[in-house]
PDB file of C-alpha atoms in Angstrom:
ATOM      1  CA  MET A 615      94.940  60.714 282.457  1.00  0.00           C
ATOM      2  CA  ALA A 616      97.281  59.528 285.155  1.00  0.00           C
ATOM      3  CA  GLU A 617     100.378  62.290 285.885  1.00  0.00           C
ATOM      4  CA  LEU A 618     103.465  60.669 285.187  1.00  0.00           C
ATOM      5  CA  LEU A 619     105.733  63.348 285.560  1.00  0.00           C
ATOM      6  CA  SER A 620     105.303  66.579 287.514  1.00  0.00           C
ATOM      7  CA  PHE A 621     107.753  69.344 288.484  1.00  0.00           C
ATOM      8  CA  GLN A 622     106.437  71.067 291.364  1.00  0.00           C
ATOM      9  CA  SER A 623     107.723  74.981 292.512  1.00  0.00           C
ATOM     10  CA  LEU A 624     111.207  73.991 291.152  1.00  0.00           C
ATOM     11  CA  TYR A 625     114.196  76.217 291.684  1.00  0.00           C
ATOM     12  CA  ALA A 626     117.545  76.087 290.334  1.00  0.00           C
ATOM     13  CA  GLU A 627     120.261  78.579 290.079  1.00  0.00           C
ATOM     14  CA  ASP A 628     123.856  79.367 289.566  1.00  0.00           C
ATOM     15  CA  GLU A 629     127.100  80.938 291.384  1.00  0.00           C
ATOM     16  CA  ARG A 630     125.693  84.609 289.884  1.00  0.00           C
ATOM     17  CA  HIS A 631     121.676  84.168 288.700  1.00  0.00           C
ATOM     18  CA  MET A 632     118.648  82.517 289.370  1.00  0.00           C
ATOM     19  CA  ILE A 633     118.124  79.859 286.075  1.00  0.00           C
ATOM     20  CA  LEU A 634     114.925  78.244 287.041  1.00  0.00           C
ATOM     21  CA  SER A 635     112.368  80.681 288.951  1.00  0.00           C
ATOM     22  CA  GLY A 636     109.033  78.253 290.524  1.00  0.00           C
ATOM     23  CA  LEU A 637     109.015  75.816 287.264  1.00  0.00           C
ATOM     24  CA  SER A 638     105.832  73.613 287.736  1.00  0.00           C
ATOM     25  CA  LEU A 639     104.103  71.587 284.682  1.00  0.00           C
ATOM     26  CA  HIS A 640     103.142  68.139 284.298  1.00  0.00           C
ATOM     27  CA  VAL A 641     103.262  65.430 281.820  1.00  0.00           C
ATOM     28  CA  ASP A 642     100.713  62.342 281.604  1.00  0.00           C
ATOM     29  CA  LYS A 643     100.814  59.018 280.571  1.00  0.00           C
ATOM     30  CA  GLY A 644     100.590  58.799 276.982  1.00  0.00           C
ATOM     31  CA  GLU A 645     101.020  62.549 276.272  1.00  0.00           C
ATOM     32  CA  THR A 646     103.200  64.553 274.232  1.00  0.00           C
ATOM     33  CA  VAL A 647     104.109  67.871 275.939  1.00  0.00           C
ATOM     34  CA  ALA A 648     106.467  70.330 274.552  1.00  0.00           C
ATOM     35  CA  ILE A 649     108.197  73.368 276.544  1.00  0.00           C
ATOM     36  CA  VAL A 650     109.219  76.037 273.888  1.00  0.00           C
ATOM     37  CA  GLY A 651     111.259  79.520 274.209  1.00  0.00           C
ATOM     38  CA  GLU A 652     114.145  81.086 272.920  1.00  0.00           C
ATOM     39  CA  SER A 653     117.539  79.943 273.717  1.00  0.00           C
ATOM     40  CA  GLY A 654     118.478  80.751 277.496  1.00  0.00           C
ATOM     41  CA  CYS A 655     115.168  80.425 278.865  1.00  0.00           C
ATOM     42  CA  GLY A 656     116.229  77.572 280.797  1.00  0.00           C
ATOM     43  CA  LYS A 657     114.523  74.759 278.917  1.00  0.00           C
ATOM     44  CA  THR A 658     117.356  72.437 278.894  1.00  0.00           C
ATOM     45  CA  MET A 659     118.130  73.152 282.491  1.00  0.00           C
ATOM     46  CA  SER A 660     114.882  72.050 282.943  1.00  0.00           C
ATOM     47  CA  ILE A 661     115.611  68.536 281.841  1.00  0.00           C
ATOM     48  CA  GLY A 662     118.952  68.723 283.685  1.00  0.00           C
ATOM     49  CA  SER A 663     117.114  68.972 286.561  1.00  0.00           C
ATOM     50  CA  LEU A 664     115.219  65.970 285.963  1.00  0.00           C
ATOM     51  CA  LEU A 665     118.006  63.633 284.535  1.00  0.00           C
ATOM     52  CA  HIS A 666     120.684  64.961 287.477  1.00  0.00           C
ATOM     53  CA  LEU A 667     122.751  66.635 284.062  1.00  0.00           C
ATOM     54  CA  LEU A 668     122.991  70.141 285.215  1.00  0.00           C
ATOM     55  CA  PRO A 669     126.510  71.756 285.142  1.00  0.00           C
ATOM     56  CA  ASP A 670     128.497  71.501 288.577  1.00  0.00           C
ATOM     57  CA  ASP A 671     127.756  75.114 288.973  1.00  0.00           C
ATOM     58  CA  VAL A 672     124.014  74.773 288.761  1.00  0.00           C
ATOM     59  CA  LYS A 673     122.080  73.485 291.955  1.00  0.00           C
ATOM     60  CA  VAL A 674     118.550  72.832 292.421  1.00  0.00           C
ATOM     61  CA  THR A 675     117.573  74.943 295.437  1.00  0.00           C
ATOM     62  CA  GLY A 676     113.811  74.476 295.672  1.00  0.00           C
ATOM     63  CA  GLY A 677     111.230  71.978 294.785  1.00  0.00           C
ATOM     64  CA  SER A 678     110.358  68.899 293.557  1.00  0.00           C
ATOM     65  CA  ILE A 679     110.601  66.360 290.203  1.00  0.00           C
ATOM     66  CA  LEU A 680     108.016  63.510 290.638  1.00  0.00           C
ATOM     67  CA  PHE A 681     108.153  60.620 288.589  1.00  0.00           C
ATOM     68  CA  SER A 682     105.604  58.139 289.253  1.00  0.00           C
ATOM     69  CA  GLY A 683     104.961  59.992 292.552  1.00  0.00           C
ATOM     70  CA  GLU A 684     108.560  59.056 293.639  1.00  0.00           C
ATOM     71  CA  ASN A 685     110.701  62.411 294.013  1.00  0.00           C
ATOM     72  CA  VAL A 686     113.790  61.905 291.738  1.00  0.00           C
ATOM     73  CA  LEU A 687     116.079  64.996 293.640  1.00  0.00           C
ATOM     74  CA  SER A 688     116.538  62.382 296.278  1.00  0.00           C
ATOM     75  CA  TYR A 689     118.265  59.674 293.973  1.00  0.00           C
ATOM     76  CA  LYS A 690     121.379  58.348 294.588  1.00  0.00           C
ATOM     77  CA  ALA A 691     123.268  57.043 291.874  1.00  0.00           C
ATOM     78  CA  LYS A 692     122.304  53.154 292.070  1.00  0.00           C
ATOM     79  CA  GLU A 693     118.491  54.713 292.236  1.00  0.00           C
ATOM     80  CA  ARG A 694     118.787  56.503 289.182  1.00  0.00           C
ATOM     81  CA  GLU A 695     120.445  53.650 286.914  1.00  0.00           C
ATOM     82  CA  GLU A 696     117.336  51.484 288.284  1.00  0.00           C
ATOM     83  CA  LYS A 697     114.603  53.762 288.493  1.00  0.00           C
ATOM     84  CA  LEU A 698     114.797  56.703 286.152  1.00  0.00           C
ATOM     85  CA  TYR A 699     117.406  56.035 283.590  1.00  0.00           C
ATOM     86  CA  SER A 700     115.540  52.383 282.553  1.00  0.00           C
ATOM     87  CA  ARG A 701     112.037  54.228 282.638  1.00  0.00           C
ATOM     88  CA  ILE A 702     112.952  57.517 280.716  1.00  0.00           C
ATOM     89  CA  GLY A 703     114.506  57.739 277.664  1.00  0.00           C
ATOM     90  CA  PHE A 704     117.288  60.941 276.648  1.00  0.00           C
ATOM     91  CA  VAL A 705     117.759  62.283 273.075  1.00  0.00           C
ATOM     92  CA  PRO A 706     120.573  64.940 273.446  1.00  0.00           C
ATOM     93  CA  GLN A 707     120.393  68.201 271.486  1.00  0.00           C
ATOM     94  CA  ASN A 708     123.124  67.837 269.678  1.00  0.00           C
ATOM     95  CA  THR A 709     123.580  64.115 268.103  1.00  0.00           C
ATOM     96  CA  SER A 710     126.708  64.224 266.328  1.00  0.00           C
ATOM     97  CA  ASP A 711     128.602  65.338 269.663  1.00  0.00           C
ATOM     98  CA  SER A 712     127.004  62.787 271.857  1.00  0.00           C
ATOM     99  CA  LEU A 713     128.168  60.097 269.988  1.00  0.00           C
ATOM    100  CA  TYR A 714     131.686  58.659 270.287  1.00  0.00           C
ATOM    101  CA  PRO A 715     133.701  58.897 267.118  1.00  0.00           C
ATOM    102  CA  LEU A 716     135.646  55.997 267.667  1.00  0.00           C
ATOM    103  CA  MET A 717     132.765  53.526 268.569  1.00  0.00           C
ATOM    104  CA  LYS A 718     130.446  51.834 266.633  1.00  0.00           C
ATOM    105  CA  VAL A 719     126.996  52.242 265.892  1.00  0.00           C
ATOM    106  CA  SER A 720     126.426  49.237 267.892  1.00  0.00           C
ATOM    107  CA  LYS A 721     128.397  49.443 270.805  1.00  0.00           C
ATOM    108  CA  GLU A 722     126.932  52.817 270.966  1.00  0.00           C
ATOM    109  CA  ILE A 723     123.405  52.259 271.303  1.00  0.00           C
ATOM    110  CA  THR A 724     123.877  48.479 273.424  1.00  0.00           C
ATOM    111  CA  ASP A 725     126.355  49.523 275.773  1.00  0.00           C
ATOM    112  CA  PRO A 726     124.317  51.872 278.425  1.00  0.00           C
ATOM    113  CA  TYR A 727     121.920  49.014 277.913  1.00  0.00           C
ATOM    114  CA  LEU A 728     123.898  46.100 278.490  1.00  0.00           C
ATOM    115  CA  HIS A 729     125.235  48.405 282.202  1.00  0.00           C
ATOM    116  CA  ARG A 730     121.832  48.544 283.280  1.00  0.00           C
ATOM    117  CA  HIS A 731     121.179  44.918 282.519  1.00  0.00           C
ATOM    118  CA  PRO A 732     124.017  42.717 282.870  1.00  0.00           C
ATOM    119  CA  ASP A 733     121.989  39.384 282.418  1.00  0.00           C
ATOM    120  CA  VAL A 734     121.742  40.389 279.105  1.00  0.00           C
ATOM    121  CA  SER A 735     123.891  38.811 276.043  1.00  0.00           C
ATOM    122  CA  ARG A 736     125.516  41.184 273.702  1.00  0.00           C
ATOM    123  CA  LYS A 737     124.294  39.261 271.273  1.00  0.00           C
ATOM    124  CA  GLU A 738     120.334  39.551 272.537  1.00  0.00           C
ATOM    125  CA  ALA A 739     121.178  43.265 272.823  1.00  0.00           C
ATOM    126  CA  THR A 740     122.045  43.936 269.489  1.00  0.00           C
ATOM    127  CA  GLY A 741     119.302  41.803 268.283  1.00  0.00           C
ATOM    128  CA  ARG A 742     117.381  44.552 270.395  1.00  0.00           C
ATOM    129  CA  ALA A 743     118.917  47.205 268.666  1.00  0.00           C
ATOM    130  CA  GLU A 744     118.389  46.196 265.020  1.00  0.00           C
ATOM    131  CA  LYS A 745     114.927  45.797 265.156  1.00  0.00           C
ATOM    132  CA  LEU A 746     114.770  49.159 267.045  1.00  0.00           C
ATOM    133  CA  LEU A 747     116.410  50.795 263.931  1.00  0.00           C
ATOM    134  CA  LEU A 748     113.846  49.139 261.521  1.00  0.00           C
ATOM    135  CA  SER A 749     111.241  50.656 263.056  1.00  0.00           C
ATOM    136  CA  LEU A 750     112.926  53.320 263.392  1.00  0.00           C
ATOM    137  CA  GLY A 751     112.845  53.933 259.422  1.00  0.00           C
ATOM    138  CA  ILE A 752     116.538  52.334 259.204  1.00  0.00           C
ATOM    139  CA  GLU A 753     115.882  49.672 256.477  1.00  0.00           C
ATOM    140  CA  GLU A 754     119.635  48.231 256.566  1.00  0.00           C
ATOM    141  CA  ALA A 755     119.878  48.446 260.180  1.00  0.00           C
ATOM    142  CA  LYS A 756     122.412  45.411 260.165  1.00  0.00           C
ATOM    143  CA  ARG A 757     124.911  47.095 258.165  1.00  0.00           C
ATOM    144  CA  VAL A 758     124.459  50.556 259.641  1.00  0.00           C
ATOM    145  CA  LEU A 759     125.561  48.778 263.465  1.00  0.00           C
ATOM    146  CA  SER A 760     128.775  48.281 261.998  1.00  0.00           C
ATOM    147  CA  LEU A 761     129.373  52.049 260.928  1.00  0.00           C
ATOM    148  CA  TYR A 762     131.106  54.596 262.727  1.00  0.00           C
ATOM    149  CA  PRO A 763     128.546  57.731 263.550  1.00  0.00           C
ATOM    150  CA  PHE A 764     131.264  60.037 260.926  1.00  0.00           C
ATOM    151  CA  GLN A 765     129.421  57.591 258.236  1.00  0.00           C
ATOM    152  CA  LEU A 766     126.106  58.589 259.402  1.00  0.00           C
ATOM    153  CA  SER A 767     123.990  61.225 258.035  1.00  0.00           C
ATOM    154  CA  GLY A 768     122.532  63.739 260.462  1.00  0.00           C
ATOM    155  CA  GLY A 769     119.329  62.235 260.170  1.00  0.00           C
ATOM    156  CA  MET A 770     120.545  58.632 260.491  1.00  0.00           C
ATOM    157  CA  LYS A 771     122.481  60.250 263.770  1.00  0.00           C
ATOM    158  CA  GLN A 772     119.308  61.299 265.081  1.00  0.00           C
ATOM    159  CA  ARG A 773     117.469  57.533 264.796  1.00  0.00           C
ATOM    160  CA  VAL A 774     120.484  56.180 266.194  1.00  0.00           C
ATOM    161  CA  ASN A 775     119.824  58.195 269.359  1.00  0.00           C
ATOM    162  CA  ILE A 776     116.335  57.617 269.569  1.00  0.00           C
ATOM    163  CA  ALA A 777     117.269  53.829 269.224  1.00  0.00           C
ATOM    164  CA  ALA A 778     119.935  54.010 272.711  1.00  0.00           C
ATOM    165  CA  ALA A 779     117.036  56.069 274.187  1.00  0.00           C
ATOM    166  CA  LEU A 780     114.370  53.153 273.808  1.00  0.00           C
ATOM    167  CA  MET A 781     116.190  50.443 274.399  1.00  0.00           C
ATOM    168  CA  ASP A 782     114.588  50.052 277.469  1.00  0.00           C
ATOM    169  CA  ASP A 783     110.977  50.004 277.990  1.00  0.00           C
ATOM    170  CA  VAL A 784     110.780  53.298 278.521  1.00  0.00           C
ATOM    171  CA  ASP A 785     107.343  55.242 279.995  1.00  0.00           C
ATOM    172  CA  LEU A 786     109.109  58.868 279.201  1.00  0.00           C
ATOM    173  CA  LEU A 787     111.243  60.123 276.261  1.00  0.00           C
ATOM    174  CA  VAL A 788     113.035  63.389 276.531  1.00  0.00           C
ATOM    175  CA  ALA A 789     113.880  65.473 273.630  1.00  0.00           C
ATOM    176  CA  ASP A 790     115.980  68.407 273.688  1.00  0.00           C
ATOM    177  CA  GLU A 791     115.770  70.528 270.367  1.00  0.00           C
ATOM    178  CA  PRO A 792     115.352  67.310 267.815  1.00  0.00           C
ATOM    179  CA  THR A 793     115.376  69.100 264.464  1.00  0.00           C
ATOM    180  CA  SER A 794     118.235  71.693 265.829  1.00  0.00           C
ATOM    181  CA  ALA A 795     121.020  71.738 263.076  1.00  0.00           C
ATOM    182  CA  LEU A 796     119.352  69.431 260.482  1.00  0.00           C
ATOM    183  CA  ASP A 797     118.313  71.285 257.001  1.00  0.00           C
ATOM    184  CA  ILE A 798     114.578  71.255 256.047  1.00  0.00           C
ATOM    185  CA  HIS A 799     114.547  67.637 254.398  1.00  0.00           C
ATOM    186  CA  ILE A 800     115.963  66.199 257.508  1.00  0.00           C
ATOM    187  CA  ARG A 801     113.757  67.880 259.557  1.00  0.00           C
ATOM    188  CA  ARG A 802     110.682  66.674 257.856  1.00  0.00           C
ATOM    189  CA  GLN A 803     111.901  62.772 258.028  1.00  0.00           C
ATOM    190  CA  ILE A 804     112.402  63.652 262.023  1.00  0.00           C
ATOM    191  CA  GLU A 805     108.883  65.224 262.643  1.00  0.00           C
ATOM    192  CA  ALA A 806     107.616  62.800 260.858  1.00  0.00           C
ATOM    193  CA  LEU A 807     109.330  60.140 263.330  1.00  0.00           C
ATOM    194  CA  TYR A 808     108.154  62.180 266.055  1.00  0.00           C
ATOM    195  CA  LYS A 809     105.089  62.028 265.366  1.00  0.00           C
ATOM    196  CA  SER A 810     104.747  58.258 265.033  1.00  0.00           C
ATOM    197  CA  LEU A 811     106.714  58.012 268.269  1.00  0.00           C
ATOM    198  CA  ALA A 812     104.084  60.213 269.574  1.00  0.00           C
ATOM    199  CA  SER A 813     101.007  57.805 269.066  1.00  0.00           C
ATOM    200  CA  ARG A 814     103.171  54.320 270.084  1.00  0.00           C
ATOM    201  CA  ASN A 815     100.253  53.130 272.977  1.00  0.00           C
ATOM    202  CA  GLY A 816     101.881  54.197 276.755  1.00  0.00           C
ATOM    203  CA  LEU A 817     104.609  56.584 275.326  1.00  0.00           C
ATOM    204  CA  SER A 818     104.783  59.909 277.197  1.00  0.00           C
ATOM    205  CA  MET A 819     107.336  62.164 275.697  1.00  0.00           C
ATOM    206  CA  LEU A 820     108.820  65.775 276.952  1.00  0.00           C
ATOM    207  CA  VAL A 821     109.987  67.535 274.128  1.00  0.00           C
ATOM    208  CA  VAL A 822     112.033  71.100 273.882  1.00  0.00           C
ATOM    209  CA  SER A 823     112.428  72.986 271.456  1.00  0.00           C
ATOM    210  CA  HIS A 824     112.078  76.572 269.354  1.00  0.00           C
ATOM    211  CA  ASP A 825     110.917  74.960 266.661  1.00  0.00           C
ATOM    212  CA  LEU A 826     107.042  76.260 266.588  1.00  0.00           C
ATOM    213  CA  GLY A 827     106.227  74.293 263.610  1.00  0.00           C
ATOM    214  CA  PHE A 828     107.729  70.993 265.226  1.00  0.00           C
ATOM    215  CA  VAL A 829     105.792  71.278 268.404  1.00  0.00           C
ATOM    216  CA  ARG A 830     102.962  72.207 266.312  1.00  0.00           C
ATOM    217  CA  SER A 831     102.840  68.655 264.467  1.00  0.00           C
ATOM    218  CA  ILE A 832     103.467  66.891 267.853  1.00  0.00           C
ATOM    219  CA  ALA A 833     102.648  68.256 271.146  1.00  0.00           C
ATOM    220  CA  ASP A 834      99.375  67.761 272.384  1.00  0.00           C
ATOM    221  CA  ARG A 835      99.848  70.622 275.112  1.00  0.00           C
ATOM    222  CA  ILE A 836     102.725  73.240 275.124  1.00  0.00           C
ATOM    223  CA  TYR A 837     104.594  75.208 278.278  1.00  0.00           C
ATOM    224  CA  VAL A 838     105.827  78.607 276.863  1.00  0.00           C
ATOM    225  CA  MET A 839     109.326  79.394 279.436  1.00  0.00           C
ATOM    226  CA  TYR A 840     110.661  82.986 279.479  1.00  0.00           C
ATOM    227  CA  ALA A 841     113.542  83.546 281.615  1.00  0.00           C
ATOM    228  CA  GLY A 842     113.208  80.544 283.877  1.00  0.00           C
ATOM    229  CA  ARG A 843     109.424  80.720 284.231  1.00  0.00           C
ATOM    230  CA  ILE A 844     106.748  79.366 282.542  1.00  0.00           C
ATOM    231  CA  VAL A 845     104.536  82.554 281.739  1.00  0.00           C
ATOM    232  CA  GLU A 846     101.810  80.362 279.542  1.00  0.00           C
ATOM    233  CA  GLU A 847     100.921  77.074 279.040  1.00  0.00           C
ATOM    234  CA  GLY A 848      97.890  75.318 277.435  1.00  0.00           C
ATOM    235  CA  ARG A 849      96.529  72.270 274.659  1.00  0.00           C
ATOM    236  CA  CYS A 850      98.575  72.903 271.363  1.00  0.00           C
ATOM    237  CA  ASP A 851      95.256  74.589 269.655  1.00  0.00           C
ATOM    238  CA  GLU A 852      94.974  77.363 272.350  1.00  0.00           C
ATOM    239  CA  ILE A 853      98.781  78.701 271.994  1.00  0.00           C
ATOM    240  CA  PHE A 854      98.304  79.035 268.106  1.00  0.00           C
ATOM    241  CA  THR A 855      94.882  79.926 267.500  1.00  0.00           C
ATOM    242  CA  ASN A 856      94.732  82.492 270.880  1.00  0.00           C
ATOM    243  CA  PRO A 857      97.779  82.854 272.569  1.00  0.00           C
ATOM    244  CA  ILE A 858      97.258  85.748 275.128  1.00  0.00           C
ATOM    245  CA  HIS A 859     101.132  86.382 276.346  1.00  0.00           C
ATOM    246  CA  PRO A 860     102.512  88.532 274.357  1.00  0.00           C
ATOM    247  CA  TYR A 861     105.971  87.040 274.593  1.00  0.00           C
ATOM    248  CA  THR A 862     103.798  83.724 272.957  1.00  0.00           C
ATOM    249  CA  LYS A 863     102.378  85.990 270.165  1.00  0.00           C
ATOM    250  CA  SER A 864     106.213  87.369 269.357  1.00  0.00           C
ATOM    251  CA  LEU A 865     107.195  83.642 269.261  1.00  0.00           C
ATOM    252  CA  ILE A 866     104.424  82.730 267.005  1.00  0.00           C
ATOM    253  CA  SER A 867     104.249  85.688 264.766  1.00  0.00           C
ATOM    254  CA  LEU A 868     108.318  84.916 265.058  1.00  0.00           C
ATOM    255  CA  GLY A 869     107.912  81.488 263.896  1.00  0.00           C
ATOM    256  CA  SER A 870     105.693  82.244 260.900  1.00  0.00           C
ATOM    257  CA  MET A 871     108.493  84.413 259.504  1.00  0.00           C
ATOM    258  CA  ARG A 872     110.485  81.159 259.538  1.00  0.00           C
ATOM    259  CA  GLN A 873     108.011  78.872 258.135  1.00  0.00           C
ATOM    260  CA  ARG A 874     107.784  81.333 254.878  1.00  0.00           C
ATOM    261  CA  ASP A 875     111.344  81.167 254.709  1.00  0.00           C
ATOM    262  CA  LYS A 876     112.833  77.892 255.910  1.00  0.00           C
ATOM    263  CA  ASN A 877     116.378  78.296 254.980  1.00  0.00           C
ATOM    264  CA  HIS A 878     116.400  80.614 258.618  1.00  0.00           C
ATOM    265  CA  ASP A 879     116.842  79.571 261.751  1.00  0.00           C
ATOM    266  CA  LEU A 880     114.186  81.566 264.250  1.00  0.00           C
ATOM    267  CA  PRO A 881     115.067  85.659 264.933  1.00  0.00           C
ATOM    268  CA  GLU A 882     115.711  86.268 268.168  1.00  0.00           C
ATOM    269  CA  LEU A 883     113.519  88.926 269.853  1.00  0.00           C
ATOM    270  CA  ARG A 884     114.758  92.454 270.554  1.00  0.00           C
ATOM    271  CA  GLY A 885     116.459  93.238 274.075  1.00  0.00           C
ATOM    272  CA  SER A 886     117.611  90.938 276.912  1.00  0.00           C
ATOM    273  CA  SER A 887     115.266  89.284 279.589  1.00  0.00           C
ATOM    274  CA  SER A 888     115.461  90.243 283.255  1.00  0.00           C
ATOM    275  CA  PRO A 889     117.630  88.957 285.995  1.00  0.00           C
ATOM    276  CA  LEU A 890     115.513  86.598 287.811  1.00  0.00           C
ATOM    277  CA  ASP A 891     115.079  87.418 291.314  1.00  0.00           C
ATOM    278  CA  ARG A 892     113.279  84.578 293.365  1.00  0.00           C
ATOM    279  CA  SER A 893     111.356  87.288 295.565  1.00  0.00           C
ATOM    280  CA  SER A 894     110.045  89.510 292.488  1.00  0.00           C
ATOM    281  CA  LEU A 895     106.822  88.154 291.146  1.00  0.00           C
ATOM    282  CA  SER A 896     106.718  90.894 288.536  1.00  0.00           C
ATOM    283  CA  CYS A 897     106.993  89.960 285.081  1.00  0.00           C
ATOM    284  CA  LEU A 898     110.285  89.677 283.829  1.00  0.00           C
ATOM    285  CA  PHE A 899     109.220  90.520 280.110  1.00  0.00           C
ATOM    286  CA  ARG A 900     108.050  93.412 280.356  1.00  0.00           C
ATOM    287  CA  SER A 901     111.168  95.824 279.383  1.00  0.00           C
ATOM    288  CA  ARG A 902     110.664  93.964 275.939  1.00  0.00           C
ATOM    289  CA  CYS A 903     106.950  93.977 275.817  1.00  0.00           C
ATOM    290  CA  PRO A 904     105.054  97.158 273.865  1.00  0.00           C
ATOM    291  CA  PHE A 905     102.037  96.645 276.290  1.00  0.00           C
ATOM    292  CA  CYS A 906     103.830  97.500 279.262  1.00  0.00           C
ATOM    293  CA  LYS A 907     102.106  99.244 282.398  1.00  0.00           C
ATOM    294  CA  GLU A 908     102.779 100.216 285.719  1.00  0.00           C
ATOM    295  CA  SER A 909     101.130  97.268 287.068  1.00  0.00           C
ATOM    296  CA  CYS A 910     103.392  94.976 285.436  1.00  0.00           C
ATOM    297  CA  SER A 911     105.944  96.016 287.635  1.00  0.00           C
ATOM    298  CA  GLU A 912     103.926  94.907 290.992  1.00  0.00           C
ATOM    299  CA  GLU A 913     103.257  90.579 291.311  1.00  0.00           C
ATOM    300  CA  VAL A 914     101.691  89.018 288.190  1.00  0.00           C
ATOM    301  CA  LYS A 915      99.401  85.942 288.995  1.00  0.00           C
ATOM    302  CA  TYR A 916      99.487  82.925 286.975  1.00  0.00           C
ATOM    303  CA  VAL A 917      95.628  82.870 285.987  1.00  0.00           C
ATOM    304  CA  PRO A 918      93.733  80.457 284.418  1.00  0.00           C
ATOM    305  CA  LEU A 919      91.254  81.537 281.173  1.00  0.00           C
ATOM    306  CA  SER A 920      90.036  78.058 281.378  1.00  0.00           C
ATOM    307  CA  ASP A 921      90.318  74.397 282.454  1.00  0.00           C
ATOM    308  CA  THR A 922      93.047  73.794 280.399  1.00  0.00           C
ATOM    309  CA  HIS A 923      94.955  77.276 279.352  1.00  0.00           C
ATOM    310  CA  PHE A 924      96.842  79.401 282.037  1.00  0.00           C
ATOM    311  CA  VAL A 925      98.445  82.896 281.615  1.00  0.00           C
ATOM    312  CA  ARG A 926     101.020  85.238 283.658  1.00  0.00           C
ATOM    313  CA  CYS A 927     100.008  88.868 282.357  1.00  0.00           C
ATOM    314  CA  VAL A 928      98.131  91.233 283.664  1.00  0.00           C
ATOM    315  CA  LEU A 929      96.132  91.627 279.729  1.00  0.00           C
TER     316      LEU A 929
END
């Protein structure tokens, strides 16, 4: 498959520490890729780097992000509108907070689209929004467009955000923790919705999540991130049936615990990650790893196990 998106040795940091350290990953056309890891590992910052949505105190200090062969980090504001935001749809993590409470759903969905397409009438844009909501499983789409966000359920808000993200004929849909803060019934609905989106011809998806059950149901490939670095990558079946890195094994084990008790969030691993140091190539998981060796404090290379499965671990 042809490559659509590529992070190449990306570094990002704030005034205190490194946030992303040599991040490299890619998404092919028509492919669904997931980045998984515990909170604070850098998943959301990766998306922020792509979409120019980083906090003010976080700066990209090295590397590139290529989208259709162009480095998006060099884009000015107008180029972002024309080349980035019209081709990449974004579904933010907190769907409730992302919707303006005093704005009706119709304007919430159509205003950004009309800003990018001033030649389109509001009637045309509203018609497009209605069709999108219908395709996303909202039967009373016209009525929903007339509502305010506080009148919507969590699942409805998710669908409204997805509709807003798909108003343009985007090539890539980026979703940040799409199942967070949802009860199990709504999670299943959203999981089914993303599975249907993944099957759309030509649409690529980049999803960041700590919900491994959700990821397993939709992803073609998975990147496991720890402390701003990718520690393992592979096809979905490879990661879940043959995890190699101790951190990956821990995530899957804890994910299985949550699957047995669906009313609770994923437990966190004991301990905390080591501070990032760009000059250090040692394993940052070693202080929490039950299999730590002396060689873990030396350079740990990213090695291939197959054509599709890679891991950063001395084991």
